Amino acid sequence: MTALKLENVNKSFGSVHVLKDINLTVEDGEFVVFVGPSGCGKSTLLRVIAGLEDATSGTVAIGGDVVNAVPPAKRGIAMVFQSYALYPHLSVKDNMGLGLKQEGKSNAVVDERVSKASAMLDLDNYLTRRPAELSGGQRQRVAIGRAIVRDPKLFLFDEPLSNLDAALRMNTRVEIAALHRTLSASMIYVTHDQIEAMTLADKIVVLRDGRVEQVGSPMELYNNPANQFVAGFLGSPSMNFLSQSVTGLENGTTLGIRPEHLRFDANGQISGQVTHVERLGGDTNLLVKTDADEVLTVRLFGQDPTEVGDDVRLSYENANAFFFDQNGQRALPRAA
Amino acid sequence: MSSTRRTSGTTIAAHAILITYTLIALFPVFVILINSFKSRKAIFREPLALPNAETFSMIGYETVFNQGDFFQYFQNSMIVTVVSLTLILLFGAMAAFALAEYRFKGNTLMGLYLALGIMIPIRIGTVAILEMMVSTGLVNTLTALILVYTAQGLPLAVFILSEFMKGVSDDLKNAGRIDGLSEYKIFFRLVLPLVRPAMATVAVFNMIPIWNDLWFPLILAPAEEVKTLTLGSQVFIGQFVTDWNAVLSALSMAILPVMILYVIFSRQLIRGITSGAVK
Ligand SMILES: Nc1ncnc2c1ncn2[C@@H]1O[C@H](COP(=O)(O)OP(=O)(O)OP(=O)(O)O)[C@@H](O)[C@H]1O
Ligand SMILES: [Mg+2]
């Protein structure tokens, strides 16, 4: 069964066309991540799925039923917001239980589900507190708990980790992955952090300007991006794009090469000068200005003695090179 | 060490300024209070002296209680003020919520139209209002006053409250929608508690002018049984003689209820401000 099916979904705010012909399927139990630059319509798409905005045209089906005219509370979804959005005047327990109470569930059922969720999220000691008395990480767990308690067909997360610090973000990311395994529920997760996207997703949906650019598993997108945008968006540091520094490129064609696929080679195709060095301990990132005045990033594993100002020659293997035409679409490599 | 001393220095300075201001602001009230307990002669001989055994007199209060139905006036003023405030807050908040929350055709225009009332004094329309009240038979009723004061207070209430409601997080309202709260519950249970400080501000801003108004009671409801306190006190101010004892006593008593209402609202105000930060 499919958890979610979107067909030709469009959304306009007045004259602003935000979502353009979105078609998408989420299978049962799948973890789908929406990524894309700021303002590309990720949150809007999520809100259309949740029913907080009406689609201008197209159909939204959740669990096989078309829900275009169904209010959010009856769609069988639960949503976790970036700003937590906990009810400030209710205790943690009431925050988690409110949705069930509104559905008319008995107190016994509410209590049982809340205590199950709070045990899962380590919130047992905080049930009587108000949200303002919790740390950011705890608030986020309450928000997740509020979603779990409703036992939804589909979880929606809108950048749930972006207000947390790096360490906590990592922990919560692992927790969410574990949660997905335990509940085996379908989840849609919005982020613009590509590490979250790569680590959590079964399927990534890359959006740009309200259009789906590419859909696929993280490694599919990484190894086989459909266009220059997707290639540049996934991977950190991001892919280098060269149009002048290598010989033999057709006019207008761009060569893409990931930073980790470049290495020092006295007979390399590219020559240039190091302009900046970042030493991360495990990795070393070099910024190199090529003779044709293009800047590229080189990622070396381990520590490296190269200094700013050194002249270097770099090479790559043709198997690792991507080619893009004038419109940024993938082009076949020219037989060299 | 030096920094703590400097802060305590600024604290003292701040308090000195605030205390001076308080004294200046309270001085007229103080003068009214002490003189309301003095005989007429003493009021004119030494207006600033405290009442003593010789000058103490309750004559002002006696006059007030014997002449006219003071309690009736009091009750009228109370009813008009409380009901008007309730209506202003309820309808103002509901209109503000609609303007802040829903996208519909003419939203901005409607907001501007409602805000226009802030700039046009309602008294310009007195004649028309009087004609309307006459033809609906509402002259000499408290309802007439309540309607006029509600109309007078709504524009500013809508304006202030809609600005505040725009500041309430969308996510919170959406979380409520997903949890199945109706729009009414979202309004009453989520949004209103969060804009309580603004509600208190609107209440305080509207309360004093309504309580003190002389114009509309004089024109719309001058009959004995619907007179408000301010209008009722006018009997002591004559063209040739003014009964100062009675006027001062009436004024002293008129301060009380407004003060009580103010204390209620200002406590709401403080609770509203701190509930987010501390609790
Ligand atoms: N209520 C609205 N009225 C008009 N335009 C809107 C409205 N909500 C969103 N937009 C526009 O829709 C576009 C997409 O917004 P959206 O919030 O979906 O972006 P996003 O991908 O979630 O970005 P971010 O990563 O910054 O959260 C933006 O250009 C925004 O200006
Ligand atoms: Mg967003």
XYZ file of C-alpha atoms and ligand atoms in Angstrom:
647
model
C 0.000 0.000 0.000
C 1.145 3.547 -0.538
C 1.302 5.858 2.452
C 1.109 8.980 0.330
C 0.454 9.722 -3.297
C 0.641 13.210 -4.781
C -0.629 13.784 -8.311
C 0.053 17.023 -10.182
C -0.077 19.081 -7.027
C 0.146 22.834 -7.598
C 0.062 25.593 -5.055
C -0.083 29.325 -5.668
C -0.225 32.173 -3.204
C -1.983 34.819 -5.247
C 0.211 35.258 -8.293
C 3.176 33.417 -6.782
C 3.362 29.892 -8.106
C 5.151 28.012 -5.327
C 4.619 24.313 -6.095
C 4.637 23.186 -9.695
C 3.205 19.835 -10.748
C 4.475 17.720 -7.911
C 4.108 13.968 -8.422
C 5.332 11.750 -5.664
C 4.708 8.413 -3.994
C 5.707 7.376 -0.492
C 5.511 3.657 0.203
C 4.430 2.227 3.536
C 7.226 2.382 6.091
C 9.422 4.504 3.884
C 11.544 7.376 5.215
C 11.442 10.131 2.619
C 13.482 13.306 2.921
C 12.700 16.543 1.079
C 15.803 18.632 0.500
C 16.352 21.814 -1.389
C 17.576 25.355 -0.948
C 15.731 27.824 1.246
C 12.461 29.012 -0.255
C 12.070 26.160 -2.721
C 8.718 25.130 -1.234
C 9.569 22.240 1.083
C 7.516 23.535 3.986
C 4.677 24.503 1.696
C 4.567 20.989 0.255
C 4.538 19.529 3.746
C 1.728 21.856 4.772
C -0.281 20.858 1.718
C 0.163 17.201 2.691
C -0.874 18.008 6.258
C -3.921 19.932 5.073
C -2.818 23.219 6.588
C -2.845 24.707 3.088
C -5.162 23.676 0.285
C -3.563 22.570 -2.951
C -4.552 24.897 -5.784
C -4.928 21.830 -8.014
C -4.013 18.157 -7.963
C -4.834 15.354 -5.551
C -3.352 14.309 -2.235
C -4.039 10.733 -1.176
C -2.991 9.366 2.209
C -3.224 5.624 2.803
C -5.175 5.247 -0.431
C -7.874 7.826 0.355
C -8.030 11.192 -1.376
C -7.895 13.713 1.430
C -8.066 17.061 -0.383
C -11.195 18.028 1.531
C -10.330 16.355 4.838
C -9.266 18.599 7.759
C -5.742 18.079 9.161
C -6.875 16.309 12.322
C -8.663 13.604 10.339
C -5.915 12.862 7.822
C -4.105 10.377 10.048
C -0.951 12.465 10.118
C 1.162 13.988 12.854
C 3.559 16.859 12.409
C 6.677 18.005 14.234
C 7.501 21.667 13.759
C 10.851 23.404 13.608
C 9.832 25.740 16.433
C 8.498 22.798 18.533
C 5.093 24.583 18.773
C 4.319 23.126 22.195
C 1.301 24.541 24.016
C 2.929 26.884 26.544
C 0.203 26.600 29.169
C -0.048 22.804 29.226
C 2.178 20.282 30.969
C 4.276 17.872 28.924
C 1.715 15.158 29.552
C -1.213 17.307 28.417
C 0.752 18.509 25.417
C 1.164 14.929 24.297
C -2.377 13.888 25.193
C -4.360 16.794 23.750
C -4.823 15.325 20.289
C -6.153 12.045 21.649
C -8.501 13.837 24.038
C -9.869 15.822 21.102
C -10.509 12.547 19.301
C -12.602 11.539 22.292
C -10.347 8.771 23.568
C -10.873 7.741 27.197
C -8.438 8.897 29.872
C -7.115 5.366 30.304
C -6.160 5.131 26.632
C -4.593 8.586 26.683
C -2.559 7.767 29.790
C -1.377 4.476 28.378
C -0.255 5.922 25.055
C 1.405 8.925 26.679
C 3.357 6.792 29.106
C 4.450 4.488 26.311
C 5.714 7.410 24.250
C 7.378 9.079 27.197
C 9.209 5.880 28.068
C 10.390 5.606 24.483
C 11.699 9.171 24.538
C 13.065 9.285 28.091
C 10.583 11.900 29.179
C 9.193 10.138 32.252
C 10.710 12.613 34.689
C 9.343 15.675 32.955
C 5.685 14.812 32.470
C 4.397 17.439 34.879
C 6.605 20.268 33.659
C 5.634 23.117 31.389
C 7.488 23.449 28.041
C 9.260 26.608 29.250
C 10.941 24.505 31.955
C 12.595 22.161 29.450
C 15.784 22.383 27.426
C 15.636 22.669 23.652
C 16.397 18.985 23.155
C 13.746 17.934 25.650
C 11.171 20.181 23.990
C 11.958 18.600 20.662
C 11.440 15.152 22.184
C 8.090 16.255 23.588
C 7.112 17.467 20.129
C 8.100 14.086 18.711
C 6.216 12.385 21.547
C 3.109 14.375 20.710
C 3.346 12.990 17.193
C 3.965 9.370 18.264
C 1.046 9.340 20.685
C -1.416 9.913 17.865
C -0.225 6.759 16.111
C -0.440 8.370 12.670
C -0.270 6.745 9.256
C 2.269 9.343 8.231
C 4.742 11.424 10.230
C 5.697 14.850 8.934
C 8.832 16.546 10.222
C 9.663 20.135 9.247
C 13.350 20.759 9.946
C 13.002 19.336 13.448
C 16.674 19.582 14.325
C 17.656 22.972 13.030
C 17.343 24.682 16.416
C 19.603 22.197 18.190
C 23.373 22.375 18.633
C 25.628 20.072 16.655
C 26.089 17.327 19.273
C 22.405 17.170 20.152
C 21.500 17.206 16.490
C 23.594 14.110 15.914
C 22.008 12.322 18.908
C 18.483 13.234 17.933
C 19.163 12.195 14.359
C 20.154 8.756 15.598
C 17.061 8.671 17.810
C 14.791 9.516 14.908
C 16.385 6.776 12.819
C 15.858 4.332 15.699
C 12.291 5.515 16.070
C 11.654 4.869 12.414
C 12.934 1.325 12.806
C 10.869 0.681 15.961
C 7.614 2.124 14.671
C 8.184 1.132 11.047
C 5.967 4.087 10.203
C 6.045 6.164 7.033
C 7.847 9.432 7.551
C 8.449 12.567 5.545
C 11.257 14.719 6.747
C 12.130 18.199 5.513
C 15.637 19.510 5.898
C 18.177 21.584 4.093
C 20.973 19.776 5.848
C 22.284 17.257 3.373
C 23.944 15.150 6.067
C 20.539 14.557 7.645
C 19.178 13.786 4.213
C 21.925 11.293 3.344
C 21.925 9.530 6.720
C 18.200 9.214 7.347
C 16.568 8.751 4.006
C 15.382 5.661 2.212
C 14.474 8.049 -0.562
C 15.513 11.630 -1.154
C 13.399 14.114 -3.054
C 15.420 17.076 -4.291
C 13.318 20.179 -4.836
C 14.196 23.407 -6.574
C 11.898 26.352 -7.192
C 8.830 24.257 -6.488
C 9.764 21.430 -8.849
C 11.004 17.941 -8.114
C 14.502 17.744 -9.588
C 15.221 14.112 -8.811
C 13.988 11.281 -6.611
C 16.101 8.353 -5.517
C 18.037 6.649 -2.759
C 20.890 8.699 -1.262
C 23.588 6.722 -3.078
C 21.703 6.821 -6.393
C 21.576 10.591 -6.199
C 25.190 10.787 -5.133
C 26.540 8.458 -7.754
C 24.190 9.303 -10.552
C 22.789 12.846 -10.272
C 20.390 13.760 -13.067
C 21.627 17.305 -13.358
C 24.141 19.839 -12.186
C 21.870 21.147 -9.417
C 21.480 17.775 -7.728
C 25.164 17.030 -8.215
C 26.123 20.287 -6.533
C 23.557 20.040 -3.782
C 24.495 16.648 -2.346
C 27.978 15.941 -1.042
C 30.145 17.991 1.249
C 32.327 19.761 0.286
C 30.223 20.115 -2.833
C 31.181 19.007 -6.315
C 33.629 21.116 -8.385
C 32.387 22.391 -11.715
C 34.992 23.275 -14.329
C 34.503 24.558 -17.818
C 37.868 26.098 -18.672
C 40.537 24.292 -16.685
C 40.515 21.023 -18.598
C 41.148 20.594 -22.264
C 38.946 18.708 -24.661
C 35.566 19.858 -23.301
C 32.905 20.683 -25.842
C 31.878 24.313 -25.788
C 29.300 24.964 -23.073
C 29.885 21.634 -21.376
C 30.776 21.576 -17.713
C 32.856 18.934 -16.031
C 31.867 17.916 -12.508
C 34.281 16.210 -10.209
C 33.869 15.538 -6.495
C 36.603 16.911 -4.181
C 37.489 13.430 -2.942
C 38.167 12.212 -6.470
C 41.001 14.646 -7.081
C 44.553 13.728 -6.159
C 48.073 15.039 -6.581
C 49.711 13.828 -9.742
C 52.787 15.322 -11.416
C 51.219 14.546 -14.804
C 47.680 15.640 -13.793
C 45.230 17.324 -16.146
C 44.763 20.390 -13.949
C 47.396 22.718 -12.602
C 46.961 25.528 -10.132
C 47.983 27.172 -6.897
C 46.745 26.476 -3.351
C 44.915 29.514 -1.953
C 43.587 28.131 1.310
C 44.051 25.061 3.521
C 41.545 23.690 6.037
C 42.974 21.079 8.376
C 40.199 19.053 10.002
C 42.422 16.348 11.483
C 40.835 13.433 9.690
C 40.622 15.306 6.402
C 42.370 18.196 4.753
C 40.499 20.468 2.366
C 42.461 22.571 -0.115
C 41.135 25.418 -2.180
C 43.020 25.533 -5.455
C 42.920 28.287 -8.056
C 43.525 26.768 -11.441
C 45.561 28.427 -14.166
C 42.249 29.188 -15.924
C 41.116 31.111 -12.844
C 38.542 28.628 -11.574
C 38.465 27.678 -7.899
C 38.104 24.076 -6.899
C 38.122 22.111 -3.673
C 40.303 19.106 -3.078
C 39.582 16.744 -0.226
C 42.553 14.734 0.972
C 42.194 11.990 3.536
C 44.393 12.275 6.569
C 46.788 15.124 7.238
C 48.746 16.779 4.503
C 51.729 19.134 4.592
C 50.662 21.282 1.625
C 50.908 25.015 2.323
C 49.122 28.041 0.905
C 50.941 29.228 -2.212
C 52.200 25.805 -3.275
C 51.876 24.982 -6.953
C 50.078 21.685 -7.501
C 49.000 19.427 -10.336
C 45.831 17.368 -9.913
C 44.372 14.429 -11.743
C 41.115 12.512 -11.697
C 39.861 9.341 -13.248
C 37.449 9.621 -16.121
C 35.096 7.168 -14.433
C 34.562 9.698 -11.671
C 33.853 12.644 -13.924
C 30.358 13.950 -14.671
C 29.470 16.030 -17.696
C 26.666 18.575 -17.907
C 25.364 20.418 -20.946
C 24.535 24.119 -21.185
C 21.203 23.593 -19.395
C 22.805 21.756 -16.519
C 21.482 18.345 -17.651
C 23.709 15.276 -17.618
C 25.537 14.763 -20.908
C 27.343 11.684 -22.046
C 31.083 11.869 -21.623
C 32.874 12.600 -24.867
C 35.174 9.867 -25.901
C 38.537 11.400 -25.098
C 33.074 44.971 42.932
C 33.151 48.365 41.293
C 30.645 47.210 38.723
C 28.181 46.097 41.405
C 28.582 49.446 43.122
C 27.939 51.216 39.864
C 24.791 49.177 39.250
C 23.512 49.944 42.728
C 24.268 53.594 41.939
C 22.136 53.474 38.808
C 19.458 51.568 40.719
C 19.291 54.340 43.301
C 19.141 56.987 40.597
C 16.414 55.106 38.744
C 14.401 54.697 41.905
C 14.870 58.360 42.833
C 13.489 59.399 39.449
C 10.598 56.955 39.644
C 9.707 57.950 43.193
C 9.782 61.650 42.294
C 7.525 60.977 39.345
C 5.147 58.922 41.470
C 4.937 61.709 44.046
C 4.182 64.309 41.390
C 1.575 62.083 39.758
C -0.124 61.175 43.017
C -0.082 64.677 44.511
C -3.401 65.903 43.025
C -5.108 62.686 44.085
C -3.657 63.149 47.544
C -4.928 66.739 47.739
C -8.402 65.645 46.663
C -8.444 62.900 49.265
C -7.354 65.025 52.222
C -9.622 67.911 51.326
C -12.630 65.659 50.956
C -12.377 65.092 54.720
C -12.195 68.791 55.638
C -14.757 71.477 56.282
C -15.365 74.024 53.569
C -13.533 76.775 55.422
C -10.506 74.609 56.010
C -10.329 73.678 52.355
C -9.959 77.309 51.362
C -7.794 78.416 54.287
C -5.132 75.746 54.041
C -5.686 73.490 51.030
C -2.519 71.476 51.657
C -2.953 70.817 55.354
C -3.979 67.387 56.600
C -7.379 67.233 58.273
C -7.055 67.540 62.060
C -9.537 67.354 64.922
C -10.619 70.901 64.288
C -11.002 70.827 60.511
C -12.127 67.213 60.063
C -15.589 66.949 58.606
C -17.600 64.354 56.742
C -20.020 66.948 55.422
C -19.001 66.318 51.800
C -19.753 62.596 52.026
C -23.018 63.281 53.830
C -24.138 65.639 51.079
C -23.202 63.121 48.412
C -25.130 60.318 50.080
C -28.187 62.448 50.840
C -28.484 64.170 47.524
C -29.242 62.100 44.480
C -28.962 58.358 44.289
C -25.254 58.039 44.491
C -25.200 54.247 44.567
C -27.426 54.118 41.543
C -24.989 56.364 39.642
C -22.160 54.219 40.797
C -23.825 51.072 39.633
C -24.659 52.621 36.259
C -21.057 53.654 35.678
C -19.845 50.219 36.698
C -22.255 48.421 34.368
C -21.449 50.664 31.423
C -17.697 50.377 31.895
C -17.524 46.643 32.514
C -19.943 45.647 29.762
C -18.337 48.004 27.227
C -14.866 46.689 28.056
C -16.032 43.102 27.758
C -17.603 43.744 24.377
C -14.599 45.709 23.116
C -12.203 42.952 24.143
C -14.339 40.100 22.842
C -15.280 41.569 19.463
C -11.967 43.380 19.054
C -10.028 40.174 19.641
C -12.253 38.159 17.325
C -11.979 40.687 14.502
C -8.255 40.959 15.073
C -7.897 37.179 14.880
C -9.743 37.048 11.587
C -7.639 39.846 10.143
C -4.387 38.355 11.366
C -5.084 34.720 10.619
C -7.202 34.327 7.505
C -6.384 35.292 3.953
C -9.508 36.614 2.267
C -10.333 39.204 -0.358
C -10.239 42.710 1.044
C -8.383 41.714 4.200
C -6.049 44.713 4.114
C -8.845 47.048 3.107
C -10.974 45.843 5.987
C -8.079 46.377 8.391
C -7.598 49.934 7.124
C -11.300 50.629 7.336
C -11.405 49.463 10.931
C -8.310 51.475 11.794
C -9.843 54.616 10.314
C -11.956 54.907 13.443
C -8.825 55.644 15.454
C -8.334 58.895 13.605
C -11.939 60.140 13.480
C -13.354 61.188 16.855
C -16.708 59.560 17.454
C -18.094 62.785 18.922
C -18.299 64.253 15.424
C -21.206 61.900 14.890
C -23.033 62.855 18.075
C -26.059 64.337 16.353
C -26.486 61.344 14.077
C -25.990 58.978 16.998
C -28.616 60.845 19.007
C -31.068 60.667 16.108
C -30.414 56.960 15.777
C -30.909 56.387 19.482
C -34.133 58.380 19.429
C -35.549 56.420 16.520
C -34.582 53.076 18.088
C -35.955 54.197 21.423
C -32.648 53.702 23.204
C -32.386 57.197 24.622
C -32.011 57.174 28.384
C -30.860 53.572 28.528
C -27.478 52.183 29.524
C -27.532 50.165 26.296
C -27.123 53.381 24.318
C -23.958 54.233 26.216
C -22.605 50.712 25.972
C -23.130 50.625 22.209
C -21.431 53.966 21.696
C -18.461 53.124 23.899
C -18.029 49.740 22.232
C -17.977 51.417 18.832
C -15.541 54.004 20.131
C -13.140 51.429 21.580
C -13.147 48.818 18.807
C -10.851 50.470 16.216
C -7.856 50.783 18.518
C -8.558 47.358 20.016
C -8.617 45.695 16.591
C -5.500 47.551 15.511
C -3.408 46.696 18.588
C -4.657 43.118 18.949
C -4.222 42.177 15.295
C -0.604 43.327 15.402
C -0.044 41.147 18.452
C -1.874 38.188 16.976
C 0.259 38.311 13.862
C 3.155 37.684 16.222
C 1.703 34.443 17.608
C 3.577 31.561 16.009
C 1.814 29.965 13.046
C 3.298 26.639 14.016
C 1.459 26.737 17.334
C -1.905 27.352 15.679
C -1.162 24.661 13.103
C -0.187 22.207 15.817
C -3.594 22.900 17.351
C -5.306 22.266 14.030
C -3.507 18.957 13.618
C -4.515 17.993 17.158
C -8.111 18.642 16.157
C -8.807 21.905 17.981
C -11.576 23.951 16.390
C -10.858 27.512 15.276
C -12.760 28.736 18.337
C -10.635 26.657 20.663
C -7.490 27.837 18.914
C -8.677 31.395 19.417
C -9.740 31.061 23.042
C -7.266 28.510 24.327
C -4.067 29.155 22.372
C -4.094 32.694 21.031
C -5.932 34.700 23.689
C -3.694 33.605 26.584
C -0.656 34.591 24.536
C -1.927 38.097 23.780
C -3.105 38.746 27.326
C -0.675 41.646 27.865
C -2.101 43.353 24.783
C -5.652 42.715 26.018
C -4.782 44.321 29.358
C -3.297 47.318 27.563
C -6.432 47.754 25.477
C -8.606 47.410 28.581
C -6.675 50.049 30.517
C -6.623 52.440 27.571
C -10.384 52.188 27.176
C -11.442 52.026 30.783
C -10.518 55.530 31.974
C -12.139 57.525 29.126
C -15.351 55.522 29.464
C -15.503 55.905 33.213
C -14.797 59.630 33.071
C -16.911 60.502 30.050
C -19.402 63.298 30.548
C -20.389 63.984 26.947
C -22.417 60.944 25.969
C -24.158 60.428 29.334
C -25.233 64.073 29.200
C -26.613 63.739 25.685
C -27.830 60.170 25.471
C -28.769 59.245 29.019
C -29.422 62.251 31.275
C -32.404 60.701 33.083
C -32.038 60.253 36.819
C -32.116 56.447 36.879
C -29.442 56.008 34.167
C -27.079 58.827 35.189
C -23.439 57.836 35.460
C -21.230 58.860 38.322
C -19.502 61.646 36.410
C -22.805 63.118 35.335
C -24.287 62.671 38.795
C -21.422 64.586 40.400
C -22.181 67.585 38.224
C -25.118 68.560 40.417
C -22.615 69.836 42.960
C -20.938 72.132 40.472
C -23.245 75.075 40.081
C -23.072 78.156 37.942
C -22.679 80.390 40.977
C -21.729 78.155 43.897
C -19.853 74.943 43.866
C -20.158 72.531 46.742
C -16.503 71.645 46.914
C -16.922 69.244 49.820
C -19.369 67.193 47.861
C -17.393 67.366 44.613
C -14.183 66.234 46.298
C -15.941 63.438 48.148
C -17.636 62.217 45.001
C -14.337 62.303 43.138
C -12.554 60.410 45.911
C -15.117 57.651 45.737
C -15.063 57.595 41.959
C -11.369 56.766 42.032
C -11.892 53.489 43.878
C -13.564 51.237 41.298
C -11.253 52.311 38.483
C -8.355 51.557 40.734
C -9.696 48.088 41.487
C -10.228 47.367 37.780
C -6.773 48.677 37.033
C -5.203 46.408 39.637
C -6.975 43.419 38.101
C -5.811 44.222 34.578
C -2.293 45.182 35.501
C -1.863 41.907 37.319
C -2.988 40.123 34.158
C -0.517 42.236 32.297
C 2.394 41.241 34.484
C 1.343 37.607 34.521
C 1.105 37.675 30.737
C 4.586 39.037 30.375
C 6.237 36.650 32.791
C 4.339 33.457 31.930
C 6.406 33.018 28.782
C 9.745 33.714 30.362
C 9.626 32.248 33.844
C 7.043 29.512 33.997
N 1.562 32.449 2.957
C 2.361 32.721 1.924
N 2.059 33.714 1.054
C 2.858 33.995 0.014
N 3.986 33.336 -0.272
C 4.344 32.331 0.545
C 3.557 31.961 1.679
N 4.170 30.930 2.295
C 5.279 30.668 1.572
N 5.394 31.499 0.532
C 6.466 31.498 -0.485
O 6.608 30.191 -0.942
C 7.976 29.879 -1.168
C 8.322 28.586 -0.485
O 8.249 28.747 0.904
P 8.553 27.563 1.880
O 8.326 28.049 3.265
O 7.809 26.368 1.453
O 10.112 27.362 1.650
P 11.081 26.259 2.287
O 11.577 25.417 1.184
O 10.427 25.601 3.424
O 12.280 27.164 2.792
P 13.127 27.040 4.137
O 14.171 26.029 3.901
O 13.721 28.412 4.265
O 12.191 26.706 5.238
C 8.773 31.067 -0.685
O 9.226 31.769 -1.806
C 7.786 31.875 0.116
O 8.057 33.230 -0.050
Mg 10.637 25.655 5.592
